[in-house]
Coordinates of C-alpha atoms and ligand atoms in Angstrom, one line a residue:
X26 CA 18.4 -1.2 7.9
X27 CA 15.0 0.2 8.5
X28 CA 11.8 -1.2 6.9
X29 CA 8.6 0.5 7.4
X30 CA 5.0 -1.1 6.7
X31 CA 1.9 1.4 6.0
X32 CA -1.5 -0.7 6.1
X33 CA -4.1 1.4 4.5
X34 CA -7.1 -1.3 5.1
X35 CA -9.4 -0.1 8.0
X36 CA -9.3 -3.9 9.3
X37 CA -5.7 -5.1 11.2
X38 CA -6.1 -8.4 11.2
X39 CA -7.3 -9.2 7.6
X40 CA -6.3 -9.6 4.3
X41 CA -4.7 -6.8 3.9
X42 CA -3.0 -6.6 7.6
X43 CA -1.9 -10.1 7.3
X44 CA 0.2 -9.7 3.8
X45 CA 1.8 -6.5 5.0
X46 CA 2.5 -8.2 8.6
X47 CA 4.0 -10.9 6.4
X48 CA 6.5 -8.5 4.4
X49 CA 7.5 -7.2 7.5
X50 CA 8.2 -9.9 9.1
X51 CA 9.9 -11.3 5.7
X52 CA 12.3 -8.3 6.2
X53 CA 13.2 -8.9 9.7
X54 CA 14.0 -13.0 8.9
X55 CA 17.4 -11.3 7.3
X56 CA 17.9 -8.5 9.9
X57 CA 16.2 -5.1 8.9
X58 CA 14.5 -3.5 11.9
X59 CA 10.6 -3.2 11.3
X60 CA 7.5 -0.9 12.4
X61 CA 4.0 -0.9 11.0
X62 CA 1.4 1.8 11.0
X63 CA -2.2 1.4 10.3
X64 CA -3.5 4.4 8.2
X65 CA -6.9 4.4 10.0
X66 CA -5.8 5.1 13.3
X67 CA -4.0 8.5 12.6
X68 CA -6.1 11.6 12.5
X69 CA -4.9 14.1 9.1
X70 CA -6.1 14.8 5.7
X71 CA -4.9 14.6 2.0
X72 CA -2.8 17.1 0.1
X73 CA -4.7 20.8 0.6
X74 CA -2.7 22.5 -2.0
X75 CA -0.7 24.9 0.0
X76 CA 2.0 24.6 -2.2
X77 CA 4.6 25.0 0.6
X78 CA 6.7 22.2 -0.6
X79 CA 6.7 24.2 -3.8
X80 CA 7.4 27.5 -3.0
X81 CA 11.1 28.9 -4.1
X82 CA 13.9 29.0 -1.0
X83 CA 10.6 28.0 1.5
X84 CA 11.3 26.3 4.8
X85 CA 9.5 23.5 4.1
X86 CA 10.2 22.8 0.2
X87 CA 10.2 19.2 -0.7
X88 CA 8.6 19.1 2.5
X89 CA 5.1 18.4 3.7
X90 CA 3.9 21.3 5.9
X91 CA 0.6 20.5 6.8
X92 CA 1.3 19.0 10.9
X93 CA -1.2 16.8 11.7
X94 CA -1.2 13.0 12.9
X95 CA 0.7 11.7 9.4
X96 CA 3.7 14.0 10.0
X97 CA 5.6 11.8 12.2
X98 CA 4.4 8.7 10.0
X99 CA 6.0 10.6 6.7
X100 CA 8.7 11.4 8.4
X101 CA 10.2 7.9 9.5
X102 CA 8.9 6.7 5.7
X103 CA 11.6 9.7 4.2
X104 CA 13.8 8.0 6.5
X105 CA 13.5 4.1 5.8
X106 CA 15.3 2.0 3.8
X107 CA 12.3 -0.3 2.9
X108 CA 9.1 0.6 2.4
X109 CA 6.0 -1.6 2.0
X110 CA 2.1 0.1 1.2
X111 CA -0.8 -2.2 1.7
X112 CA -4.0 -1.5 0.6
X113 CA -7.1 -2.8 -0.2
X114 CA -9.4 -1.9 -3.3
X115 CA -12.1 0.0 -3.0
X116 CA -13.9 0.9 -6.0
X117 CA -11.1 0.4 -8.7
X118 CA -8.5 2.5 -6.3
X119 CA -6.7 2.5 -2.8
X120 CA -8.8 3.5 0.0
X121 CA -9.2 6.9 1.0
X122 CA -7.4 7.2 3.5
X123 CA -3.8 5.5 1.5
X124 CA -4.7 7.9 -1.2
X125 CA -4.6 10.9 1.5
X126 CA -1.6 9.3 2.4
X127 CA 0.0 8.8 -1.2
X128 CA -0.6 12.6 -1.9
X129 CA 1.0 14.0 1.3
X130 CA 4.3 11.6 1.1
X131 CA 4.5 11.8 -3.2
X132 CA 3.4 15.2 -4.1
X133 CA 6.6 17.4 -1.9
X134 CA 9.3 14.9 -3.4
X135 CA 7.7 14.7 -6.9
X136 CA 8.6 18.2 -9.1
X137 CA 7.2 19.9 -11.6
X138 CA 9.4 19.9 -14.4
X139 CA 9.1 18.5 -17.7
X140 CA 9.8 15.6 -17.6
X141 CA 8.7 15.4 -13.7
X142 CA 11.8 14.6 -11.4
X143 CA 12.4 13.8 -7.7
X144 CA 14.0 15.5 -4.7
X145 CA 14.1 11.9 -3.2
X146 CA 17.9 10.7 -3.4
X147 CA 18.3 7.9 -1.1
X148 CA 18.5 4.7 -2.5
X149 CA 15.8 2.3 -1.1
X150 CA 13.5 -0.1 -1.9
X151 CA 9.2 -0.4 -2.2
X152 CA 6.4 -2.7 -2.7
X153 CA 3.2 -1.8 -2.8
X154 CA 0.3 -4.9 -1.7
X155 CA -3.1 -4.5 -2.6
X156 CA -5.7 -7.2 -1.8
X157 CA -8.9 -7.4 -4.3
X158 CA -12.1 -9.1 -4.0
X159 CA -11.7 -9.5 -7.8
X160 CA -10.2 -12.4 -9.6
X161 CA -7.4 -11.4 -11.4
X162 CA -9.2 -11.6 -14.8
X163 CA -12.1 -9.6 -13.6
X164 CA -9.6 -6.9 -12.6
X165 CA -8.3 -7.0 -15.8
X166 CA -11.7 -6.2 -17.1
X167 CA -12.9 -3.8 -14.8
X168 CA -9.5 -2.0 -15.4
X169 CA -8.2 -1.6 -11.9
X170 CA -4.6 -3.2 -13.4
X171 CA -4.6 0.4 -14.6
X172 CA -4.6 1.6 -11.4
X173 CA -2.0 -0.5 -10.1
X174 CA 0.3 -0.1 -12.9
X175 CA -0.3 3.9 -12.6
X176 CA 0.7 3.4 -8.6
X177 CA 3.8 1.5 -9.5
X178 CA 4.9 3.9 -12.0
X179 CA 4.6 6.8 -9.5
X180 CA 6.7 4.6 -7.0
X181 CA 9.2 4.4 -9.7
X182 CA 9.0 7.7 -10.4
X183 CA 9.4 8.9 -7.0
X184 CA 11.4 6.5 -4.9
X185 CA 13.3 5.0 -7.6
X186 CA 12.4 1.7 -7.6
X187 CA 9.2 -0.4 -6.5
X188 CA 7.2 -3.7 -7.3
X189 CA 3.6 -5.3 -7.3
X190 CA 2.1 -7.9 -5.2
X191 CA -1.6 -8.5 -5.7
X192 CA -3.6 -11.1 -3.8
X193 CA -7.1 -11.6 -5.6
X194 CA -10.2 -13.3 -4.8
X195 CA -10.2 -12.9 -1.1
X196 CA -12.1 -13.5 2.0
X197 CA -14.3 -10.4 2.5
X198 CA -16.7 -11.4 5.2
X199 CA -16.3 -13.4 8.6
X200 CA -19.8 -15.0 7.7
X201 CA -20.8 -15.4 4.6
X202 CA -24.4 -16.7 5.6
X203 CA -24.9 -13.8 7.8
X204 CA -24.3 -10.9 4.6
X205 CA -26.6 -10.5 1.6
X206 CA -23.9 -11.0 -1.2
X207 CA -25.6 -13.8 -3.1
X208 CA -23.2 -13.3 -6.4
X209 CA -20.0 -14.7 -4.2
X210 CA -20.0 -18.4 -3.8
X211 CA -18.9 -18.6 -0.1
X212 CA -17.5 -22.6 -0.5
X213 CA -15.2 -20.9 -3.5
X214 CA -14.1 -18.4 -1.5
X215 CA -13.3 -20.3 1.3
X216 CA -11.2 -22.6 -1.0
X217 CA -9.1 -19.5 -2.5
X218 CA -9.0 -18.2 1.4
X219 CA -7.6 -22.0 1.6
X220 CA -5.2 -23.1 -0.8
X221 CA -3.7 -19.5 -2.5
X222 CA -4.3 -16.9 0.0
X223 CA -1.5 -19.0 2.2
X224 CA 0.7 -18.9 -1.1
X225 CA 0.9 -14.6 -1.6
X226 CA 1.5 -14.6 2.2
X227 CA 4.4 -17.0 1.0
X228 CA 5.1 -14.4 -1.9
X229 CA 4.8 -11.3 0.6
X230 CA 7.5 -12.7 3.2
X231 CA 9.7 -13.5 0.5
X232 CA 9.8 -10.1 -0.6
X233 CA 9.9 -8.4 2.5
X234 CA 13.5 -10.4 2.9
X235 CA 14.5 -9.7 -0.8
X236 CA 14.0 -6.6 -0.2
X237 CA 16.0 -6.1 2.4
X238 CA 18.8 -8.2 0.7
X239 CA 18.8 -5.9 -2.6
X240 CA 20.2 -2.8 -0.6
X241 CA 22.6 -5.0 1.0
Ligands
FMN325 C1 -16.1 -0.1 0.3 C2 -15.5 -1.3 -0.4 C3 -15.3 -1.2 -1.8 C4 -14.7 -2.3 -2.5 N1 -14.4 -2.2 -3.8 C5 -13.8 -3.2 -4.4 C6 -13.5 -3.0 -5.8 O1 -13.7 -2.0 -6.5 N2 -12.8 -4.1 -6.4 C7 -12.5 -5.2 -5.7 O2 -11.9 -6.1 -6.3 N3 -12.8 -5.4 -4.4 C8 -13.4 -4.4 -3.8 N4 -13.7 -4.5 -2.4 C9 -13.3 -5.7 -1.7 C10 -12.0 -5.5 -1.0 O3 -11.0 -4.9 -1.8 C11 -11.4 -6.9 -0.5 O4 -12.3 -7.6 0.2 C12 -10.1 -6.6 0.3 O5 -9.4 -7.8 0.4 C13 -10.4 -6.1 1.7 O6 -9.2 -5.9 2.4 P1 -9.1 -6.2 4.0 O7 -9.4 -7.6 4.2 O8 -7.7 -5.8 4.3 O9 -10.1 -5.3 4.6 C14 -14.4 -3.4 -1.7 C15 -14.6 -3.5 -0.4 C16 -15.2 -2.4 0.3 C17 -15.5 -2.5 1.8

């Protein structure tokens, strides 16, 4: 049992990094074997519309042709049984770099029929983490549970099967006296970095092993 963790926060020891560590680590507690990558230190680019992975008896349809430092990365994610996105969000969405990412592993398995259909047939299972500065009722407002419902459905769509785990309200800065942000209170932050950040790492290493245990 592989499982396979995909940070897409440029920081790898934050929020972010620490939820998707957990899952990981969740999913070797009941035996899977594990390996993480960190989007930001591979060197590629999103989708460029080649259409390769569309074209009729092509070598590489279904497949991403572009070769570039995520081909090794998508490869070993085609061929894992559990598979775990972290990311934070950045302006209502993933970062740029996951979204790069999400377009070159989605767009060759995803077809263009009506309704739209997968070439993915392995049975496996997903959960995508995002970490949000936002409280969960100002994400409501600002929409970005749009975004996050859109992603899952995708997942679905694609893989078959994935879930949610959001962690809200985090810890943004190392210093809070040394960054002009004067609309966060620094002492409430601290007290969700405090009492319910520990909980979704709780929630994240839970799943990680459930995970696991659901292909079993
Ligand atoms: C460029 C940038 C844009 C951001 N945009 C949003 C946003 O639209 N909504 C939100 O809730 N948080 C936003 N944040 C806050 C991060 O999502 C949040 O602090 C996250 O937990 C950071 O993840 P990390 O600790 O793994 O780096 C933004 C942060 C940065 C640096």
């Amino acid at each position: 049992m592989k499982a396979i963790g995909v940070n897409g926060s440029p920081r790898k020891k934050w929020n972010t990094a620490t939820l998707v560590e957990k899952a990981i680590e969740g999913a070797v507690s009941v035996g899977a074997k594990a390996e993480l990558f960190y989007l930001y230190d591979l060197n590629y680019k999103g989708c460029i519309s080649c259409f390769a992975c569309k074209t009729k008896n092509g070598k590489s349809y279904g497949k991403c042709a572009v070769e570039d430092g995520l081909t090794p990365v998508l490869k070993k994610v085609n061929e894992a049984d559990v598979i775990i996105l972290g990311s934070p969000i950045y302006f209502g969405s993933v970062t740029g770099e996951m979204r790069s990412f999400m377009e070159r592993l989605f767009f060759p398995l995803m077809t263009y029929t009506d309704p739209p259909g997968s070439l993915f047939c392995r049975k496996v299972r997903t959960a995508f983490i995002y970490t949000l500065g936002a409280t969960e009722e100002m994400a409501r407002e600002r929409g970005f549970d749009k975004h996050i419902a859109l992603n899952e459905m995708l997942m679905k769509m694609v893989l078959g099967a994935s879930e949610t785990l959001c962690s809200y309200d985090t810890y943004q800065f190392e210093d809070y006296s040394k960054v002009y942000a004067p609309r966060f209170d620094a002492n409430q932050k601290a007290k969700v970095r405090a009492e319910v950040f520990p909980i979704d790492c709780e929630k994240a290493f839970k799943m990680g092993a459930r995970l696991v245990r659901e292909l079993r």
